[in-house]
Structure formats: C-alpha cells, structure tokens
CSV table of C-alpha atoms and ligand atoms in Angstrom, one decimal:
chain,number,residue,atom,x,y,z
A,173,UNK,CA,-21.8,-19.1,-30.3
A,174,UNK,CA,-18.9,-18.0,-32.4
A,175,UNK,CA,-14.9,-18.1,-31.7
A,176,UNK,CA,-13.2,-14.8,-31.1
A,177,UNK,CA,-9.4,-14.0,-30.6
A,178,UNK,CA,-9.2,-11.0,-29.1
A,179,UNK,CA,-5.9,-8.5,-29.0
A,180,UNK,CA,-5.0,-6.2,-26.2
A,181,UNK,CA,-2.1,-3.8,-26.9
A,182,UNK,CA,0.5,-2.2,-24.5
A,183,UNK,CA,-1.8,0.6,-23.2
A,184,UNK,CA,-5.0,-1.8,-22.6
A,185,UNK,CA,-2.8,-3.9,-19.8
A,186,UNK,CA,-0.7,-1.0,-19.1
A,187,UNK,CA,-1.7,-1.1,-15.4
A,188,UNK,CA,-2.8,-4.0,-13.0
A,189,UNK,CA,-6.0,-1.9,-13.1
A,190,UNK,CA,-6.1,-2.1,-17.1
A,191,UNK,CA,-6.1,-5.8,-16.5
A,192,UNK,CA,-8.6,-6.2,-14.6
A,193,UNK,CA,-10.9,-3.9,-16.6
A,194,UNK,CA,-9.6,-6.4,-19.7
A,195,UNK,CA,-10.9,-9.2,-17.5
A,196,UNK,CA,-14.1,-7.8,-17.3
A,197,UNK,CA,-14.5,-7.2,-20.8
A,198,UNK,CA,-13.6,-11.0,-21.5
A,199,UNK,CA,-15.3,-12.0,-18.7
A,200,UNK,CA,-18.6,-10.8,-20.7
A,201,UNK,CA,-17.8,-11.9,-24.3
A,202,UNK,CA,-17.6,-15.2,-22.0
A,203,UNK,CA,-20.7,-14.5,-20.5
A,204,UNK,CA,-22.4,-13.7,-24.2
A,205,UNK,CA,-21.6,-17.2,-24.9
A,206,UNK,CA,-18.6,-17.1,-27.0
A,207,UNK,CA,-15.0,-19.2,-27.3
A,208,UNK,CA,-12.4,-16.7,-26.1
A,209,UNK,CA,-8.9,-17.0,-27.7
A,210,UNK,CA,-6.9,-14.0,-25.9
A,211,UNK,CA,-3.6,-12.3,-27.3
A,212,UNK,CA,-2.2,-9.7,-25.4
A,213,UNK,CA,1.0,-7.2,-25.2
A,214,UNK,CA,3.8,-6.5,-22.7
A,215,UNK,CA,2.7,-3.8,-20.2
A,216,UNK,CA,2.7,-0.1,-22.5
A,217,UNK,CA,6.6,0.7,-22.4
A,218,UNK,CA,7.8,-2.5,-21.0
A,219,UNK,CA,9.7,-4.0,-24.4
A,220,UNK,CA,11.2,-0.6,-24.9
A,221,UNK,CA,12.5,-0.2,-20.9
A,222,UNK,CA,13.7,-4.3,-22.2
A,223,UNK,CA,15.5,-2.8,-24.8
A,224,UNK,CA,16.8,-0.2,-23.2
A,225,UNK,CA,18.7,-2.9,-20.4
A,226,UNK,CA,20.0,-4.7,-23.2
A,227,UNK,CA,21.7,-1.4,-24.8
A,228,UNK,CA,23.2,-0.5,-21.6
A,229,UNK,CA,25.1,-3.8,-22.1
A,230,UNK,CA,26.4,-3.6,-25.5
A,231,UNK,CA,25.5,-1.5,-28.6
A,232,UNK,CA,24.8,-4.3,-30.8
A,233,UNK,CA,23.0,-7.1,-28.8
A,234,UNK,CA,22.9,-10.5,-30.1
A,235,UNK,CA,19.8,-11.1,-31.6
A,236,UNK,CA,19.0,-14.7,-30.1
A,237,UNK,CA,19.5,-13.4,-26.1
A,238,UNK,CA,17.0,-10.0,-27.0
A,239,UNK,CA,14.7,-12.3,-28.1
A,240,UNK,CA,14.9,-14.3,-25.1
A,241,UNK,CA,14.7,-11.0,-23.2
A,242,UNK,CA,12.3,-9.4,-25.4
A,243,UNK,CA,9.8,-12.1,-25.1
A,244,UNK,CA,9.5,-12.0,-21.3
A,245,UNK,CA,7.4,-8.3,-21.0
A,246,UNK,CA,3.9,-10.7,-23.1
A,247,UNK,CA,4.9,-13.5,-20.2
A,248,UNK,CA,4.2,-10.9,-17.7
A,249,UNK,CA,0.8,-9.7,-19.0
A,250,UNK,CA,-0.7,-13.2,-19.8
A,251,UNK,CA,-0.1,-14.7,-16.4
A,252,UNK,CA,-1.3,-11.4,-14.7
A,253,UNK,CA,-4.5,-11.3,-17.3
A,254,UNK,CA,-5.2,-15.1,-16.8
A,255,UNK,CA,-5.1,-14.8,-12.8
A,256,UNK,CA,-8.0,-11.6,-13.5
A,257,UNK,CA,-9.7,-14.1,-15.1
A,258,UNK,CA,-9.6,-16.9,-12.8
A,259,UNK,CA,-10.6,-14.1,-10.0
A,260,UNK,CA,-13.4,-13.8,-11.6
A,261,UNK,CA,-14.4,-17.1,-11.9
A,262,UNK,CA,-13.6,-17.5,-15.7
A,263,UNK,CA,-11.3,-20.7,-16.0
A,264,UNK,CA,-8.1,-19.3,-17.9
A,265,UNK,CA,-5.1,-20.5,-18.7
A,266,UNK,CA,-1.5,-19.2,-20.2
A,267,UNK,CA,0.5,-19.8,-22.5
A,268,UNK,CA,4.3,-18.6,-24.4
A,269,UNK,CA,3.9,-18.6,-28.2
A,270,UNK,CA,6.3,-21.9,-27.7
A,271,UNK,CA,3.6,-23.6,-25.8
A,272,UNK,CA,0.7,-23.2,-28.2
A,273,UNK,CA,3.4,-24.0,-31.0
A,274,UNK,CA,4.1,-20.9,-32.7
A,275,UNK,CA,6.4,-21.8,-35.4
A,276,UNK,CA,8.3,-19.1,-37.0
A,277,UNK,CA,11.9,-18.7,-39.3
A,278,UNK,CA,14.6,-18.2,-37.4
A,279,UNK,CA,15.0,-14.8,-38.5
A,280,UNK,CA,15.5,-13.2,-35.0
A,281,UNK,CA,13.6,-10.1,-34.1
A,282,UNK,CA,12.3,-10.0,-37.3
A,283,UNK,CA,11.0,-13.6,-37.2
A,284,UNK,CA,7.9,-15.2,-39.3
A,285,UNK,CA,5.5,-17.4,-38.4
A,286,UNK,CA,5.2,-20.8,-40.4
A,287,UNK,CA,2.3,-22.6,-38.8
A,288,UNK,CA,0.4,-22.9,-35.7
A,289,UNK,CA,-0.9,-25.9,-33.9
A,290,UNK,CA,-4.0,-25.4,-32.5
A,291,UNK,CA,-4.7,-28.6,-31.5
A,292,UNK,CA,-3.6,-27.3,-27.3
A,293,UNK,CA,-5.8,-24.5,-27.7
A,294,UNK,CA,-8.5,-26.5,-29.0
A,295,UNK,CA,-8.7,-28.8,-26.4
A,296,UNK,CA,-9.1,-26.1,-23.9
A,297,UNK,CA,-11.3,-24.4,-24.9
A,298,UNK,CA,-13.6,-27.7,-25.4
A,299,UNK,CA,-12.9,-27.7,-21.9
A,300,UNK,CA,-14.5,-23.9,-21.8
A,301,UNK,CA,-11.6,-22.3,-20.7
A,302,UNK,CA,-10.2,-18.6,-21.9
A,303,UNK,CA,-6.9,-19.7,-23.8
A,304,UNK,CA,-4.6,-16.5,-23.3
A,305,UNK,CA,-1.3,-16.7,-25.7
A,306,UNK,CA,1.2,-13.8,-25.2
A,307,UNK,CA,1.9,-11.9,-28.6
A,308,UNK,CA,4.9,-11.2,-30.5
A,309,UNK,CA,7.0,-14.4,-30.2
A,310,UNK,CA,7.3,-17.9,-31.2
A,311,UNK,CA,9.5,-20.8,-31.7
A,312,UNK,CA,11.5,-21.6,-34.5
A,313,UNK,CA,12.5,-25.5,-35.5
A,314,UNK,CA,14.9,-25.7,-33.4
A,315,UNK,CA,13.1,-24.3,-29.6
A,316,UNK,CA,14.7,-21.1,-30.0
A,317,UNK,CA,12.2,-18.0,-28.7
A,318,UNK,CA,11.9,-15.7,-31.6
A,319,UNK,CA,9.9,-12.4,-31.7
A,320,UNK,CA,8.1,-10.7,-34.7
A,321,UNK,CA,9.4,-6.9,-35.1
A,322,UNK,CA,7.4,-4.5,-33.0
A,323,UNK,CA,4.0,-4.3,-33.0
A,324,UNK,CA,4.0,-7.9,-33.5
A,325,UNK,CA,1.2,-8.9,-31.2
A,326,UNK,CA,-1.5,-7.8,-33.9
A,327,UNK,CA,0.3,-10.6,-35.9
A,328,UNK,CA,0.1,-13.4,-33.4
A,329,UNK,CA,-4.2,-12.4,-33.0
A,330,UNK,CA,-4.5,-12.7,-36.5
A,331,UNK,CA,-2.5,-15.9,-37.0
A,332,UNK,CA,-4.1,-17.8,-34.7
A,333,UNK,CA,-7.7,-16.7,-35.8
A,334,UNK,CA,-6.4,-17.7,-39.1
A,335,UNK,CA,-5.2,-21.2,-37.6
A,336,UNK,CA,-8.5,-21.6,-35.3
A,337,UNK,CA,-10.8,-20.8,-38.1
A,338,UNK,CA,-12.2,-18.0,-35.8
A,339,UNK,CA,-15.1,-16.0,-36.9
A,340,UNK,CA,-13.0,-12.8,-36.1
A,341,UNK,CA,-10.2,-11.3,-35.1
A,342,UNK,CA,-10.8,-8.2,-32.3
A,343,UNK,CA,-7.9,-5.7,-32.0
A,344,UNK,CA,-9.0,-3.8,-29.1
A,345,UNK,CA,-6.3,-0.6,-28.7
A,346,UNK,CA,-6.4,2.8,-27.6
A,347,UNK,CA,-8.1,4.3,-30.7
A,348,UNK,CA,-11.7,3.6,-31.5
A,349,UNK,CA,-11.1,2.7,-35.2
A,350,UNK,CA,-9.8,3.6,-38.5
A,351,UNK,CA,-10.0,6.7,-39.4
A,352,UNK,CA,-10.6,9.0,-42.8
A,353,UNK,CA,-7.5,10.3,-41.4
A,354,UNK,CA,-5.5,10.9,-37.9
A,355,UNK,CA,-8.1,12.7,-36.0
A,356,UNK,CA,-4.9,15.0,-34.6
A,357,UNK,CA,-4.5,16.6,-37.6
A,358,UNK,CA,-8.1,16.7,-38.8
A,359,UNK,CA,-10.7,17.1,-35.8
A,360,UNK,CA,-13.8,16.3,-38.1
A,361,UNK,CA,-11.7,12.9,-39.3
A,362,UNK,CA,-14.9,10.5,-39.2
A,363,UNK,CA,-14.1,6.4,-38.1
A,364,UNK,CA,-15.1,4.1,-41.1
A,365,UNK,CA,-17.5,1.3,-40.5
A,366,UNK,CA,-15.9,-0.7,-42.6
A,367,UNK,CA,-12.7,-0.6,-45.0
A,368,UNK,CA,-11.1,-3.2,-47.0
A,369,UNK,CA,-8.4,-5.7,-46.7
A,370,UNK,CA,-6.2,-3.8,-49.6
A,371,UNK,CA,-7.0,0.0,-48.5
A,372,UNK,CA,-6.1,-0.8,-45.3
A,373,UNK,CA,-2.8,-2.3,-46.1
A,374,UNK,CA,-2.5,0.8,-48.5
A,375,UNK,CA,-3.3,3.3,-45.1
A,376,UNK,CA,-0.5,1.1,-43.4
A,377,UNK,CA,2.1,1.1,-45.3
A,378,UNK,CA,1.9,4.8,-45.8
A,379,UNK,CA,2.1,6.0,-42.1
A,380,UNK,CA,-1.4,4.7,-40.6
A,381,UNK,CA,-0.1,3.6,-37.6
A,382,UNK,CA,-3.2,1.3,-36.3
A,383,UNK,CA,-2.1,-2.0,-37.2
A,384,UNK,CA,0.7,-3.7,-38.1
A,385,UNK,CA,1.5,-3.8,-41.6
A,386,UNK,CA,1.9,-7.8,-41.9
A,387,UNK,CA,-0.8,-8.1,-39.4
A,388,UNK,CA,-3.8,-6.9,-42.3
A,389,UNK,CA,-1.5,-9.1,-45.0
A,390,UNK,CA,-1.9,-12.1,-43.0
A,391,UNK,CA,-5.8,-11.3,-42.4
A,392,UNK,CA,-5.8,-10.6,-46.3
A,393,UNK,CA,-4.6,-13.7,-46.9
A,394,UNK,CA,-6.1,-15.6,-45.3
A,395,UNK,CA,-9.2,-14.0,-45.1
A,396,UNK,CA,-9.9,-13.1,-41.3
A,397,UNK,CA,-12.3,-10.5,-40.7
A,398,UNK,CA,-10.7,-8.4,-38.5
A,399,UNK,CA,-11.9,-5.6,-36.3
A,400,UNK,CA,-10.2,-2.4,-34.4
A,401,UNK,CA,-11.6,-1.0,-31.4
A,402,UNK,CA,-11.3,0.6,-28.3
A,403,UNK,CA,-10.4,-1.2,-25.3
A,404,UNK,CA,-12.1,1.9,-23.1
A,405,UNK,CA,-15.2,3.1,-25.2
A,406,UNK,CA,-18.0,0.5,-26.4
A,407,UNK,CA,-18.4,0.6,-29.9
A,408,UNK,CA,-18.4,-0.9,-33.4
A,409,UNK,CA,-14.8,0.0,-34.0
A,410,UNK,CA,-14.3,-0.9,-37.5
A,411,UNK,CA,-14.3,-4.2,-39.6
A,412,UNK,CA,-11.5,-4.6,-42.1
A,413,UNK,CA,-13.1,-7.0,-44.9
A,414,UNK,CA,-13.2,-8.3,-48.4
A,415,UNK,CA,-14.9,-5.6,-50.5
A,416,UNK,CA,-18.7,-6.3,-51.1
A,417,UNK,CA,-21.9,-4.9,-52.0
A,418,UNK,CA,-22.5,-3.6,-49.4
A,419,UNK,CA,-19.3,-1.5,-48.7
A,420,UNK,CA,-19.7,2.5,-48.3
A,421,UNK,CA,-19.8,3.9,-51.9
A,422,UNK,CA,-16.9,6.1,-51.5
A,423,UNK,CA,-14.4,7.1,-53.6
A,424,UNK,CA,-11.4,7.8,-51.7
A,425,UNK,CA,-11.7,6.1,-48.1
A,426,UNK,CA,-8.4,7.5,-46.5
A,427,UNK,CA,-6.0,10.0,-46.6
A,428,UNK,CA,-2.8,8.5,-44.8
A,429,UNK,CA,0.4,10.7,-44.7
A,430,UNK,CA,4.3,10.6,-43.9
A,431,UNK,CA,6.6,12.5,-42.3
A,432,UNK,CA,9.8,10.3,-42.1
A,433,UNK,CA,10.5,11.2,-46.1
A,434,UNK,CA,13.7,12.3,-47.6
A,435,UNK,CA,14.3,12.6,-51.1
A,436,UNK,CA,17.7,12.4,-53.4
A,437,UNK,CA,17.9,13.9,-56.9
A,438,UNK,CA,21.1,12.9,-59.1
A,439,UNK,CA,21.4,15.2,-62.6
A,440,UNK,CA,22.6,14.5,-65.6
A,441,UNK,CA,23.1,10.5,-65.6
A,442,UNK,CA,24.9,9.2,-69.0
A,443,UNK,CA,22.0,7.7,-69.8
A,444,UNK,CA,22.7,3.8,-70.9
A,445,UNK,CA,21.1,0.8,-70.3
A,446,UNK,CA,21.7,-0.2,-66.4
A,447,UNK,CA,22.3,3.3,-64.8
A,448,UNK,CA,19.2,2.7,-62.9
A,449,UNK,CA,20.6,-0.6,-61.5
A,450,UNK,CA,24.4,1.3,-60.7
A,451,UNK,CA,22.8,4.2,-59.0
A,452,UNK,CA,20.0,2.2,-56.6
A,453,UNK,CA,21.6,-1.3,-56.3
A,454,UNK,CA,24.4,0.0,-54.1
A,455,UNK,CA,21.7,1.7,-51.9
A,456,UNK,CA,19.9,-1.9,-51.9
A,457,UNK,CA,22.7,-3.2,-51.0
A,458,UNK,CA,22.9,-0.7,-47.6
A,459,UNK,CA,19.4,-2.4,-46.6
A,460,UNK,CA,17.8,1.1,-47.2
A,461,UNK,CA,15.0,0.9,-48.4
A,462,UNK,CA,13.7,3.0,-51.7
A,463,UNK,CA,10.3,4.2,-52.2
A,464,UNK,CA,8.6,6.1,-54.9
A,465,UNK,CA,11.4,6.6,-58.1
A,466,UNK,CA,11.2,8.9,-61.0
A,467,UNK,CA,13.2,8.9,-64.0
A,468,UNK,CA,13.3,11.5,-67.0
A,469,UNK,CA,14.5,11.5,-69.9
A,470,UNK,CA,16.6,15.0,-70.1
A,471,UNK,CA,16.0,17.3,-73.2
A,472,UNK,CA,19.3,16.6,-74.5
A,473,UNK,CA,18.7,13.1,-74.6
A,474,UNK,CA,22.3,12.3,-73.8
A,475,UNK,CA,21.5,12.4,-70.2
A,476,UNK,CA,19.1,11.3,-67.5
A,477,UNK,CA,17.9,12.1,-63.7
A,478,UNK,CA,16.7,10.1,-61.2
A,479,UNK,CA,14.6,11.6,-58.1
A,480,UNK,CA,13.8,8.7,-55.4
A,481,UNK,CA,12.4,9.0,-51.5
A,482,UNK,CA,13.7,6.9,-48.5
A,483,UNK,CA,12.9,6.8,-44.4
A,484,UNK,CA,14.3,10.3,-43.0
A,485,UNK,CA,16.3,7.9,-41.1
A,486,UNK,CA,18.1,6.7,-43.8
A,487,UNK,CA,19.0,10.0,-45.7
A,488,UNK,CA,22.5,10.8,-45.0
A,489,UNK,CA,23.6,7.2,-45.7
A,490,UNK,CA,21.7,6.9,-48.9
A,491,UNK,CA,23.1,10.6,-49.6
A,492,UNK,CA,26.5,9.6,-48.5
A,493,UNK,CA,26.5,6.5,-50.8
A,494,UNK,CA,24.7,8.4,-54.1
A,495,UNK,CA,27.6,11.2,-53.8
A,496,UNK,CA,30.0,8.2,-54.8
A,497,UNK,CA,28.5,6.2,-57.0
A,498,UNK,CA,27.0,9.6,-58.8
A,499,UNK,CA,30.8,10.8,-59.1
A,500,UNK,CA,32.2,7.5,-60.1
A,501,UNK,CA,29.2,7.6,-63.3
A,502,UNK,CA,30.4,11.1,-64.4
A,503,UNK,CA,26.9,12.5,-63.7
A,504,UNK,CA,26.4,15.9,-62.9
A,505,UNK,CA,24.9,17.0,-59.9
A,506,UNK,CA,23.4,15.6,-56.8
A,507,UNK,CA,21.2,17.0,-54.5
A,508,UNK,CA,18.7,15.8,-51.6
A,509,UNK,CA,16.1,17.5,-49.1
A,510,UNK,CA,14.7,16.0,-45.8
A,511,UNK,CA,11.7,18.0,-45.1
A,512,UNK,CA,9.4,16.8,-47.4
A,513,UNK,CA,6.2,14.7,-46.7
A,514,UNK,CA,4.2,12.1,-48.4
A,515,UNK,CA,0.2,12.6,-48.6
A,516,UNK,CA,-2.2,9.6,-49.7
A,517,UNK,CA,-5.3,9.6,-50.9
A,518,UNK,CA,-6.7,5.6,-50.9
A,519,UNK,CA,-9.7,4.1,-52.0
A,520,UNK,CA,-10.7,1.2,-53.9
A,521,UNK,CA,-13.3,3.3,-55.7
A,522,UNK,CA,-10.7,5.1,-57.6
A,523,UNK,CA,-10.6,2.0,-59.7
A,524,UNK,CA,-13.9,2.5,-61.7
A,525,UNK,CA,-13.4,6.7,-61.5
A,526,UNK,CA,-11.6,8.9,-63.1
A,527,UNK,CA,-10.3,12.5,-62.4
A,528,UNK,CA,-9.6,11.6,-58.8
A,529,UNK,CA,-6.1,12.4,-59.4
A,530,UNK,CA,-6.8,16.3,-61.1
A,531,UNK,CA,-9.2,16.9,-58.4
A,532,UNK,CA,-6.7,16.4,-55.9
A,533,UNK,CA,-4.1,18.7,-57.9
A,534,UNK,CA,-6.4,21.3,-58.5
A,535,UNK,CA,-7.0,21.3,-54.7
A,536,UNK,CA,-3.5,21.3,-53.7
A,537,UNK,CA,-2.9,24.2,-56.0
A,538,UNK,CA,-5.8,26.1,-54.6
A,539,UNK,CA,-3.7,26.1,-51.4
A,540,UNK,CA,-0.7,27.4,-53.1
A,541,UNK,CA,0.8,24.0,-52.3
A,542,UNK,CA,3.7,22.9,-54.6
A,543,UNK,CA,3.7,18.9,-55.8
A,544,UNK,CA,7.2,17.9,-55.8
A,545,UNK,CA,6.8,14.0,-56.9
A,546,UNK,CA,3.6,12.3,-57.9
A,547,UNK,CA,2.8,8.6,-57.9
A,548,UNK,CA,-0.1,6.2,-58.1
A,549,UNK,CA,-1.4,2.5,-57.8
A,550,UNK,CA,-4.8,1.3,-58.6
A,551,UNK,CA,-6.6,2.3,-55.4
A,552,UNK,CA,-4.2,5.1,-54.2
A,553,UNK,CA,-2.8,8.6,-55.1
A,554,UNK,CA,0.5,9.8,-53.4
A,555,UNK,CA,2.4,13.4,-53.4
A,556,UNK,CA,5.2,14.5,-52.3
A,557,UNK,CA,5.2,18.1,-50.6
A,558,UNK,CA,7.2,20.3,-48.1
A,559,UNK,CA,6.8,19.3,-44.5
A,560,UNK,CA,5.2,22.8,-43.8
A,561,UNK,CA,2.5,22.1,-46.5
A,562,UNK,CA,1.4,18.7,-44.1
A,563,UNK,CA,-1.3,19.6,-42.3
A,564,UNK,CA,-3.4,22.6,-44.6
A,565,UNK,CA,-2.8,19.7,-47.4
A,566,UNK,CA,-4.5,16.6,-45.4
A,567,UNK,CA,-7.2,19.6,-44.0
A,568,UNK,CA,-7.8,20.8,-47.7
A,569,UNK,CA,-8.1,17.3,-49.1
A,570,UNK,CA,-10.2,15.7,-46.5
A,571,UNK,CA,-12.8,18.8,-47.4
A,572,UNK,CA,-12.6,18.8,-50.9
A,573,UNK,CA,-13.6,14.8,-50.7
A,574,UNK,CA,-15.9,15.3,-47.8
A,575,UNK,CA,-15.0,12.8,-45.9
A,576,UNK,CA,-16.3,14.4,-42.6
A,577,UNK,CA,-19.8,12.8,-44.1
A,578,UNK,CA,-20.7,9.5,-44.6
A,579,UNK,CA,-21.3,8.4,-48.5
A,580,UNK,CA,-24.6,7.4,-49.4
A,581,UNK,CA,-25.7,4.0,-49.7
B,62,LIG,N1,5.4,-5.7,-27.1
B,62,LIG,C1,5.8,-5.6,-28.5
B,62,LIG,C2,6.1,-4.1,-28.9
B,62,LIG,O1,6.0,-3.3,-28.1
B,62,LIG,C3,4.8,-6.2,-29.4
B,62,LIG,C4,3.5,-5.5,-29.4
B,62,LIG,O2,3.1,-4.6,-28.6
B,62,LIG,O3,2.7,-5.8,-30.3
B,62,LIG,O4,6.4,-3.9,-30.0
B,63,MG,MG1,1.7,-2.6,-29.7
C-alpha cells in the first residue's frame, strides 16, 4: 500500500469521455490498494479560450482578476473527475488549491508556492476517499487565488507529493515518456527507463517540452520520484530519479533542441573593465532574458566583441536596445540573425568522459554543418547552428551516439 499523486494534463480530461476513462484508471490504482492523491488540468484549450475572453476586454488584464478567471478551467475538471469517481463507486471529493491550502507569493500568474497543509487531505484519505486538488493555483497570505505560469499543474502534483511524503509522483500526459529525443524529428527516438533529476532539468530548460521546468526542480529538491506516462497506453513511462548504480550506463542520455533562438553580435567594444555590464544590463533591465554569451578578446587588443542568444521573441527589442547602447559606447558594428537553433547533447556520464564534445564536432562537420556558438556545463554540450541544419543535426547526432539502442548494463 503506497500513496500516489497522480497528474492528468489538458488532453487526458479533454472530453467528458477522457474523464471517465481517467476515472477508470483511478478507479483501479484504488482497486490495487493504494492512497490516491489526484491533480488534474483545465479541459485541453480551456485556459487559453480563458485568456482569450479576458484579451477581448483589455490588452493588459489585471493580473489579480486573470487569476481569478484563470483558475476556474481546473474547478471545472475536478468536480467533473470527482463525480466519475463517485459514479463508480470510489468516494471522491474536490478541492480549489485554496481549500487544501496552497500557499503561494503573491506574484500573480507567475505565483510560487510556500507551503502546503496536508493535514485536509490527510484526513480524507484516512477516511479512504480519492482527494482530487485542481492544479495550477493557490492562495497567497492574504486569500487571494494565484496561479503558477502555464503548465503549472505538474507543479501542484509534485508539491503536494513533496508535502504528503508520497512514494511518487505520476504525470500521466499524452506522450508515453521521455525521450532520447522528440520522436517527430527522429522516428527511432527510443523512451528512457529512467533519467535523472539534473538531465532532466537540463532536457527542460533547453526545449523538452514534457514537464514543467520548476516542476523537476521542485521533485529535485525535494527528492520526489517522479514518473511520465501516458494517460492512453499502459506502460512504464519513465522514472525521473536520483542517479544510482543502477542507472543506464550511457554517456549522453538526451539530445534536446531550440528553435525560439536569436542571436546579437556587437564588434569592436572599447574594451574596459564594465563593457560587459553597459552592453547586457540594459537588456536585463527589459526583462529579456540572455542565454549563452561569448566574449573575445580582438587581435588588436584595444577592442572586444560580444555574441549572446535570447528567445526569438525577444530579438527585435534586445536588437533595438543593443543598437543604442552599442552607438552610445563608440563600438563598431552590430549585427543579429533569428534563424538559428540550439542543439543539446545531455548526460550525466559526460562527467567522468572525455571527448564527448570533439565527437560531436567531428559529426556535425561530417554533415557540412557550420557551429556558430559553442557552450558547455558538466553534464551537457550546446551548439548553436542555422535553423535549416535542425533536423539532419539531431538525426546525425542521435546516430553517431546510438541512442536508438539501449546501453549495456
Ligand atoms: N491549465 C494550465 C495551462 O494550460 C495549467 C496546466 O495545464 O498545467 O497552462
Ligand atoms: Mg498542461
């Protein structure tokens, strides 16, 4: 007998026939013998069509009122998912994020959670009842409804297996697992078994979509196994988990990519102490974010340039704001290009081996493929390339570290 909170996402309750196939699927966990802590979604499209009735209102809603609207598409899906339950004879009951006690910041829309207080939750499922808490929202100190950012509800699972002690957190979603790499791009992409806490946060924050970023922190953190898999196929899906002995013994586990990159080169800085700080703090300052930075030292050693990468989103701003601050230092040239990619290799086993990185240059080159900015981290190996190099890149790296095949033991 073990405690499981389980997450459904938009797509599994997507329907009123989704929920009642997610019914039946808790309704045998239950069955099994195990304490079911439920977190669901809003209906698939539901927050967006909620966001879409507050913009025909005003451009820039107020960010209190879209949480209170926000928060209603997961009120929606827990009462329906609960009264599936109860259907079937499986005592259920609902509850907001306020109710169970979510306690967040008051950062609207954006909002972190502080604590949880399980002790409501606790006492029914004592009373064998299926708790069901809608995802993506909470309280903050002073009962205002917050939310969590999008994709949220992965959060709220893993928060309140964290607070329960749980002995894991279930993402059920519309993909079967974590991948080597998206599947779309690479048809012999092969799921992992099992991956760790710091690749996985690695394959999230550069493009791998499958969970939310702050939801594998959280499960870092505080330790939560956690598990992806699908809501319509049985299987394993895959356990995110400290690493241990008995992890796959592969070198690279992942190879995540980006196509929202942009990248800004400014030539021929005066190069003095703080040119770094008069050329990026501005763009800081513009809440745009900067990723991967490279500085060099020109030949005439008077001079310096700076290449960095931001979201494709942000790169007329960022170019806008570098054009003035470039011309105000006296440097001499500034350029940018939006159709570029990032690709990642990740893998904790890079740590103990060396000549990952030339292996994955000498296959890139073998394509023809031109590196245009490198970077690395302990477990992880980025390049930037052209946006038509994307997909024979990821093809030609995911054969050259065999990936399609499972490492030996
Ligand atoms: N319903 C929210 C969203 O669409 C939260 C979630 O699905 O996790 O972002
Ligand atoms: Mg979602």
């Amino acid at each position: 007998m073990s405690l499981i909170v389980q997450k459904f996402g938009g797509t599994s309750v997507g329907t009123t026939e989704r929920i009642e196939a997610v019914a039946d699927k808790i309704k045998r966990y239950r069955d099994a013998g195990h304490d079911l802590v439920v977190v669901v979604s809003a209906m698939s499209g539901e927050t967006d069509r909620l966001l879409g009735l507050a913009r025909a209102i005003t451009d820039q809603p107020v960010p209190r009122e879209l949480d209170v609207l926000l928060s209603t598409g997961e009120q929606v899906t827990i009462a329906l998912l609960s009264l599936a339950l109860e259907k079937r004879g499986c005592p259920a009951r609902s509850y907001t994020g306020s109710q169970v006690h979510i306690l967040t910041d008051s950062a609207h829309n954006k909002a972190r959670i502080q604590d949880i207080d399980g002790s409501r939750v606790r006492q029914d499922l004592d009373a064998g009842r299926v708790v069901v808490v809608a995802g993506f929202q909470g309280v903050d100190e002073q009962g205002n409804i917050t939310t969590l950012g999008r994709g949220g509800s992965d959060t709220t699972a893993v928060a309140l297996a964290a607070a329960l002690n749980a002995d894991e957190c279930q993402i059920f979603t519309d993909v079967d697992g974590v991948y080597t790499t998206d599947p779309r791009v690479v048809p012999q992409a092969r799921r992992l078994e099992r991956i760790t806490f710091e690749e996985m946060l690695e394959m999230a924050s550069l493009g791998s979509k499958v969970l939310q970023i702050r939801a594998v922190e959280f499960a870092g953190k505080y330790n939560v196994p956690l598990r992806v898999l699908s809501s319509f196929e049985e299987g394993e899906g895959t356990l995110i988990t400290y690493e241990e002995g008995t992890m796959e013994n592969a070198l690279i586990s992942g190879i995540a990519f980006n196509r929202d990159e942009a990248k800004l080169t400014i030539l021929g800085v005066p190069d003095q102490p703080g040119v770094a700080h008069k050329l990026l703090g501005p763009v800081a300052e513009a809440n745009i974010e900067i990723d991967m930075i490279i500085q060099n030292v020109a030949p005439d050693g008077g001079t310096t340039d700076f290449t960095f990468t931001v979201h494709r989103n942000d790169y007329p701003r960022a170019l806008e704001i570098v054009r003035q601050v470039a011309g105000e230092m006296g440097a001499r040239e500034v350029s940018g290009d939006d159709r570029i990619v990032k690709i990642s290799l990740v893998g904790v086993g890079m740590r103990s081996h060396a000549g990952i990185a030339s292996e994955m240059f000498e296959t890139l080159a073998r394509e023809g493929i031109n590196i245009r900015m490198i970077s690395t981290s302990e477990i992880k190996i980025s390049v930037v390339v052209d946006e038509k190099y994307l997909e024979l890149g990821v093809r030609a790296l995911h054969d050259a570290f065999q990936l399609d095949q499972a490492p030996q033991q």
